[in-house]
Amino acid sequence: SAVISQKPSRDICQRGTSLTIQCQVDSQVTMMFWYRQQPGQSLTLIATANQGSEATYESGFVIDKFPISRPNLTFSTLTVSNMSPEDSSIYLCSVTGTGGSYEQYFGPGTRLTVT
Amino acid sequence: QKEVEQDPGPLSVPEGAIVSLNCTYSNSAFQYFMWYRQYSRKGPELLMYTYSSGNKEDGRFTAQVDKSSKYISLFIRDSQPSDSATYLCASSGGYNKLIFGAGTRLAVHP
């Protein structure tokens, strides 16, 4: 499976500011995703990061709040904009396996605390 | 009703016990089923991936899917303290969107 890294691993931010999270994969992948894991809860898909086009957002998530870039097949960024304490979560990127399979592999996550 | 239901536990067992973790799902279109293990402050690690009904075994782990009852299970044999983690089930109907259960916290004590 691909090796996935995320930066930063954690951050503490003030409300009203923005943070950009990077996801780097060691091989080219077709599909990349961004998830949120709120404290004590499970994972919720934010959006699918599409290479060369706009991301596809899930219900409840909007581009103005969570802009996503996918400039190539190994890299993506997620920005959390105009943060509030409710945005305190772990943000995870994932990629699908090879050969069109549907399993997903996750990065280590970015732990965000908004004060 | 959530699309994937999972008892959050916590579940505490002695070392060497057989652990049974379970989820139910409501969407008949789901055909892909996964189990992840998540240690504290780490990303989820894929343990098992199955398609449609049946069993799949990998070492001490067995995943079971019963599509007729919409029930998925993960069995851990000879459980070890290192198995202490949160176990997440996930399902998909394709299109790459995974729906996760709430996760079950497992503690294996020596």
Tab-separated table of C-alpha atoms in Angstrom:
chain	number	residue	atom	x	y	z
A	1	SER	CA	0.000	0.000	0.000
A	2	ALA	CA	1.047	3.617	-0.505
A	3	VAL	CA	2.891	5.543	2.198
A	4	ILE	CA	0.957	8.656	3.149
A	5	SER	CA	2.292	11.598	5.124
A	6	GLN	CA	0.508	14.667	6.430
A	7	LYS	CA	1.734	18.050	7.579
A	8	PRO	CA	1.383	19.416	10.156
A	9	SER	CA	0.810	16.515	12.516
A	10	ARG	CA	-0.882	18.849	14.960
A	11	ASP	CA	-1.581	22.535	15.423
A	12	ILE	CA	-3.288	24.910	17.803
A	13	CYS	CA	-4.940	27.838	16.042
A	14	GLN	CA	-6.927	30.884	17.012
A	15	ARG	CA	-10.517	31.267	15.929
A	16	GLY	CA	-10.994	33.203	12.733
A	17	THR	CA	-7.735	32.035	11.194
A	18	SER	CA	-7.141	29.404	8.488
A	19	LEU	CA	-4.925	26.339	8.373
A	20	THR	CA	-3.753	24.424	5.323
A	21	ILE	CA	-3.071	20.707	5.748
A	22	GLN	CA	-0.880	18.877	3.268
A	23	CYS	CA	-1.149	15.250	2.196
A	24	GLN	CA	1.710	13.614	0.290
A	25	VAL	CA	1.663	10.091	-1.171
A	26	ASP	CA	4.752	8.205	-2.257
A	27	SER	CA	3.129	6.937	-5.473
A	28	GLN	CA	0.597	8.186	-7.963
A	29	VAL	CA	-2.986	7.496	-6.910
A	30	THR	CA	-6.230	8.128	-8.693
A	31	MET	CA	-8.482	8.889	-5.767
A	32	MET	CA	-7.716	10.996	-2.707
A	33	PHE	CA	-10.165	11.842	0.058
A	34	TRP	CA	-10.383	14.079	3.091
A	35	TYR	CA	-12.132	12.972	6.283
A	36	ARG	CA	-12.881	14.574	9.611
A	37	GLN	CA	-12.886	12.734	12.935
A	38	GLN	CA	-14.392	14.828	15.677
A	39	PRO	CA	-13.415	14.055	19.285
A	40	GLY	CA	-14.702	10.640	20.334
A	41	GLN	CA	-16.492	10.119	17.040
A	42	SER	CA	-16.020	8.191	13.846
A	43	LEU	CA	-14.848	9.377	10.451
A	44	THR	CA	-16.946	11.537	8.156
A	45	LEU	CA	-16.054	12.138	4.527
A	46	ILE	CA	-15.567	15.821	3.728
A	47	ALA	CA	-14.771	15.613	0.031
A	48	THR	CA	-13.107	13.745	-2.787
A	49	ALA	CA	-10.067	15.575	-4.124
A	50	ASN	CA	-10.117	15.374	-7.915
A	51	GLN	CA	-6.940	15.932	-9.881
A	52	GLY	CA	-7.326	18.794	-12.318
A	53	SER	CA	-10.864	19.742	-11.296
A	54	GLU	CA	-12.866	20.952	-8.334
A	55	ALA	CA	-13.297	18.705	-5.342
A	56	THR	CA	-16.591	16.894	-4.800
A	57	TYR	CA	-18.060	17.803	-1.418
A	58	GLU	CA	-20.352	15.761	0.772
A	59	SER	CA	-23.562	17.114	2.223
A	60	GLY	CA	-22.825	19.551	5.028
A	61	PHE	CA	-19.404	20.592	3.720
A	62	VAL	CA	-18.804	23.557	1.429
A	63	ILE	CA	-15.891	24.784	-0.643
A	64	ASP	CA	-15.723	28.176	1.046
A	65	LYS	CA	-15.095	26.524	4.402
A	66	PHE	CA	-12.921	23.624	3.214
A	67	PRO	CA	-11.156	24.555	-0.033
A	68	ILE	CA	-9.188	21.656	-1.477
A	69	SER	CA	-6.436	21.540	-4.046
A	70	ARG	CA	-5.131	18.532	-5.982
A	71	PRO	CA	-2.386	19.755	-8.308
A	72	ASN	CA	-1.068	16.283	-9.186
A	73	LEU	CA	-1.527	12.577	-8.506
A	74	THR	CA	0.596	12.507	-5.334
A	75	PHE	CA	-0.395	15.646	-3.429
A	76	SER	CA	-3.433	17.406	-2.024
A	77	THR	CA	-4.192	20.170	0.455
A	78	LEU	CA	-7.194	20.869	2.635
A	79	THR	CA	-7.699	24.329	4.111
A	80	VAL	CA	-9.900	24.853	7.131
A	81	SER	CA	-11.048	28.461	6.814
A	82	ASN	CA	-12.286	30.982	9.355
A	83	MET	CA	-11.931	28.427	12.117
A	84	SER	CA	-14.120	28.116	15.176
A	85	PRO	CA	-13.725	25.771	18.169
A	86	GLU	CA	-16.218	23.403	16.484
A	87	ASP	CA	-13.554	22.740	13.841
A	88	SER	CA	-11.332	21.084	16.443
A	89	SER	CA	-10.913	17.601	14.998
A	90	ILE	CA	-8.512	15.188	13.439
A	91	TYR	CA	-8.314	15.660	9.681
A	92	LEU	CA	-7.252	12.635	7.653
A	93	CYS	CA	-6.469	12.083	4.031
A	94	SER	CA	-6.881	8.713	2.382
A	95	VAL	CA	-6.185	7.074	-0.954
A	96	THR	CA	-7.613	4.045	-2.691
A	97	GLY	CA	-5.675	0.889	-3.381
A	98	THR	CA	-4.210	-0.024	-6.725
A	99	GLY	CA	-6.009	-1.687	-9.598
A	100	GLY	CA	-9.326	0.068	-9.071
A	101	SER	CA	-10.011	-1.595	-5.713
A	102	TYR	CA	-12.190	0.190	-3.211
A	103	GLU	CA	-10.246	-0.189	0.014
A	104	GLN	CA	-8.787	3.016	1.409
A	105	TYR	CA	-5.542	3.700	3.197
A	106	PHE	CA	-5.230	6.570	5.622
A	107	GLY	CA	-2.557	9.025	6.547
A	108	PRO	CA	-1.559	9.627	10.170
A	109	GLY	CA	-3.914	12.580	10.543
A	110	THR	CA	-3.614	16.216	11.577
A	111	ARG	CA	-4.880	17.022	15.055
A	112	LEU	CA	-6.317	20.540	15.049
A	113	THR	CA	-7.316	22.458	18.142
A	114	VAL	CA	-9.032	25.815	17.732
A	115	THR	CA	-9.026	28.142	20.725
B	1	GLN	CA	-31.054	5.437	11.551
B	2	LYS	CA	-27.346	5.492	10.775
B	3	GLU	CA	-26.272	3.567	7.688
B	4	VAL	CA	-23.663	1.648	9.696
B	5	GLU	CA	-24.282	0.868	13.349
B	6	GLN	CA	-21.557	-0.264	15.707
B	7	ASP	CA	-21.573	-0.666	19.474
B	8	PRO	CA	-18.933	1.747	20.833
B	9	GLY	CA	-18.135	-0.483	23.803
B	10	PRO	CA	-15.777	-0.349	25.563
B	11	LEU	CA	-15.048	-4.049	25.410
B	12	SER	CA	-12.585	-5.501	27.911
B	13	VAL	CA	-11.247	-9.053	27.564
B	14	PRO	CA	-8.412	-11.076	29.062
B	15	GLU	CA	-5.367	-11.910	26.992
B	16	GLY	CA	-5.915	-15.014	24.864
B	17	ALA	CA	-9.670	-14.549	24.539
B	18	ILE	CA	-11.551	-14.664	21.267
B	19	VAL	CA	-12.946	-11.224	20.477
B	20	SER	CA	-16.054	-10.685	18.397
B	21	LEU	CA	-16.714	-7.230	16.973
B	22	ASN	CA	-19.897	-6.558	15.059
B	23	CYS	CA	-21.637	-4.023	12.856
B	24	THR	CA	-24.942	-3.835	11.070
B	25	TYR	CA	-25.718	-1.815	7.992
B	26	SER	CA	-28.931	-0.710	6.365
B	27	ASN	CA	-28.039	-0.020	2.728
B	28	SER	CA	-28.557	-3.071	0.510
B	29	ALA	CA	-26.264	-1.517	-2.095
B	30	PHE	CA	-23.227	-1.920	0.142
B	31	GLN	CA	-20.919	-4.564	-1.274
B	32	TYR	CA	-17.491	-3.624	0.066
B	33	PHE	CA	-16.687	-4.047	3.733
B	34	MET	CA	-13.630	-3.050	5.681
B	35	TRP	CA	-12.290	-3.251	9.192
B	36	TYR	CA	-9.792	-0.717	10.458
B	37	ARG	CA	-7.758	-0.609	13.639
B	38	GLN	CA	-6.964	2.782	15.124
B	39	TYR	CA	-4.500	3.238	17.925
B	40	SER	CA	-4.737	6.358	20.026
B	41	ARG	CA	-3.474	9.436	18.172
B	42	LYS	CA	-2.867	7.461	14.960
B	43	GLY	CA	-4.613	7.154	11.619
B	44	PRO	CA	-6.834	4.132	10.886
B	45	GLU	CA	-4.970	1.061	9.644
B	46	LEU	CA	-6.740	-1.267	7.206
B	47	LEU	CA	-7.031	-4.761	8.678
B	48	MET	CA	-9.464	-6.583	6.432
B	49	TYR	CA	-11.211	-5.897	3.135
B	50	THR	CA	-13.998	-8.120	1.841
B	51	TYR	CA	-16.323	-8.007	-1.087
B	52	SER	CA	-19.911	-9.285	-0.823
B	53	SER	CA	-20.712	-12.178	1.513
B	54	GLY	CA	-18.386	-14.740	2.985
B	55	ASN	CA	-15.395	-15.120	5.226
B	56	LYS	CA	-11.831	-13.913	4.937
B	57	GLU	CA	-9.005	-14.941	7.213
B	58	ASP	CA	-5.650	-13.281	7.813
B	59	GLY	CA	-3.597	-14.673	10.658
B	60	ARG	CA	-5.510	-14.199	13.916
B	61	PHE	CA	-8.181	-12.096	12.211
B	62	THR	CA	-11.332	-13.336	10.460
B	63	ALA	CA	-13.832	-11.058	8.768
B	64	GLN	CA	-17.328	-12.307	8.091
B	65	VAL	CA	-20.075	-10.723	6.006
B	66	ASP	CA	-23.684	-11.900	5.959
B	67	LYS	CA	-25.514	-9.816	3.394
B	68	SER	CA	-28.843	-11.532	4.054
B	69	SER	CA	-28.895	-10.107	7.577
B	70	LYS	CA	-26.715	-7.065	6.806
B	71	TYR	CA	-24.297	-8.094	9.501
B	72	ILE	CA	-20.504	-7.840	9.481
B	73	SER	CA	-18.133	-9.265	12.050
B	74	LEU	CA	-14.474	-9.302	12.925
B	75	PHE	CA	-13.074	-12.102	15.072
B	76	ILE	CA	-9.715	-11.858	16.778
B	77	ARG	CA	-8.247	-15.122	18.052
B	78	ASP	CA	-5.701	-15.346	20.842
B	79	SER	CA	-6.075	-11.650	21.598
B	80	GLN	CA	-3.002	-9.763	22.762
B	81	PRO	CA	-2.564	-6.551	24.749
B	82	SER	CA	-1.215	-5.028	21.518
B	83	ASP	CA	-4.690	-5.526	20.008
B	84	SER	CA	-6.017	-2.844	22.379
B	85	ALA	CA	-7.325	-0.147	20.050
B	86	THR	CA	-10.501	1.189	18.481
B	87	TYR	CA	-11.885	-0.993	15.689
B	88	LEU	CA	-13.888	0.682	12.967
B	89	CYS	CA	-16.104	-1.058	10.449
B	90	ALA	CA	-16.785	0.639	7.135
B	91	SER	CA	-19.005	-0.138	4.183
B	92	SER	CA	-19.309	1.093	0.645
B	93	GLY	CA	-21.534	0.625	-2.332
B	94	GLY	CA	-18.710	1.574	-4.619
B	95	TYR	CA	-18.000	5.092	-5.822
B	96	ASN	CA	-15.294	5.121	-3.130
B	97	LYS	CA	-17.437	6.681	-0.417
B	98	LEU	CA	-16.891	4.832	2.847
B	99	ILE	CA	-19.491	4.965	5.602
B	100	PHE	CA	-17.967	4.267	8.998
B	101	GLY	CA	-19.418	2.842	12.167
B	102	ALA	CA	-18.856	4.618	15.458
B	103	GLY	CA	-15.912	2.367	16.367
B	104	THR	CA	-15.571	-0.129	19.236
B	105	ARG	CA	-12.908	0.444	21.874
B	106	LEU	CA	-11.208	-2.820	22.789
B	107	ALA	CA	-8.965	-3.357	25.802
B	108	VAL	CA	-7.064	-6.644	26.156
B	109	HIS	CA	-5.627	-6.978	29.636
B	110	PRO	CA	-2.748	-9.303	30.560
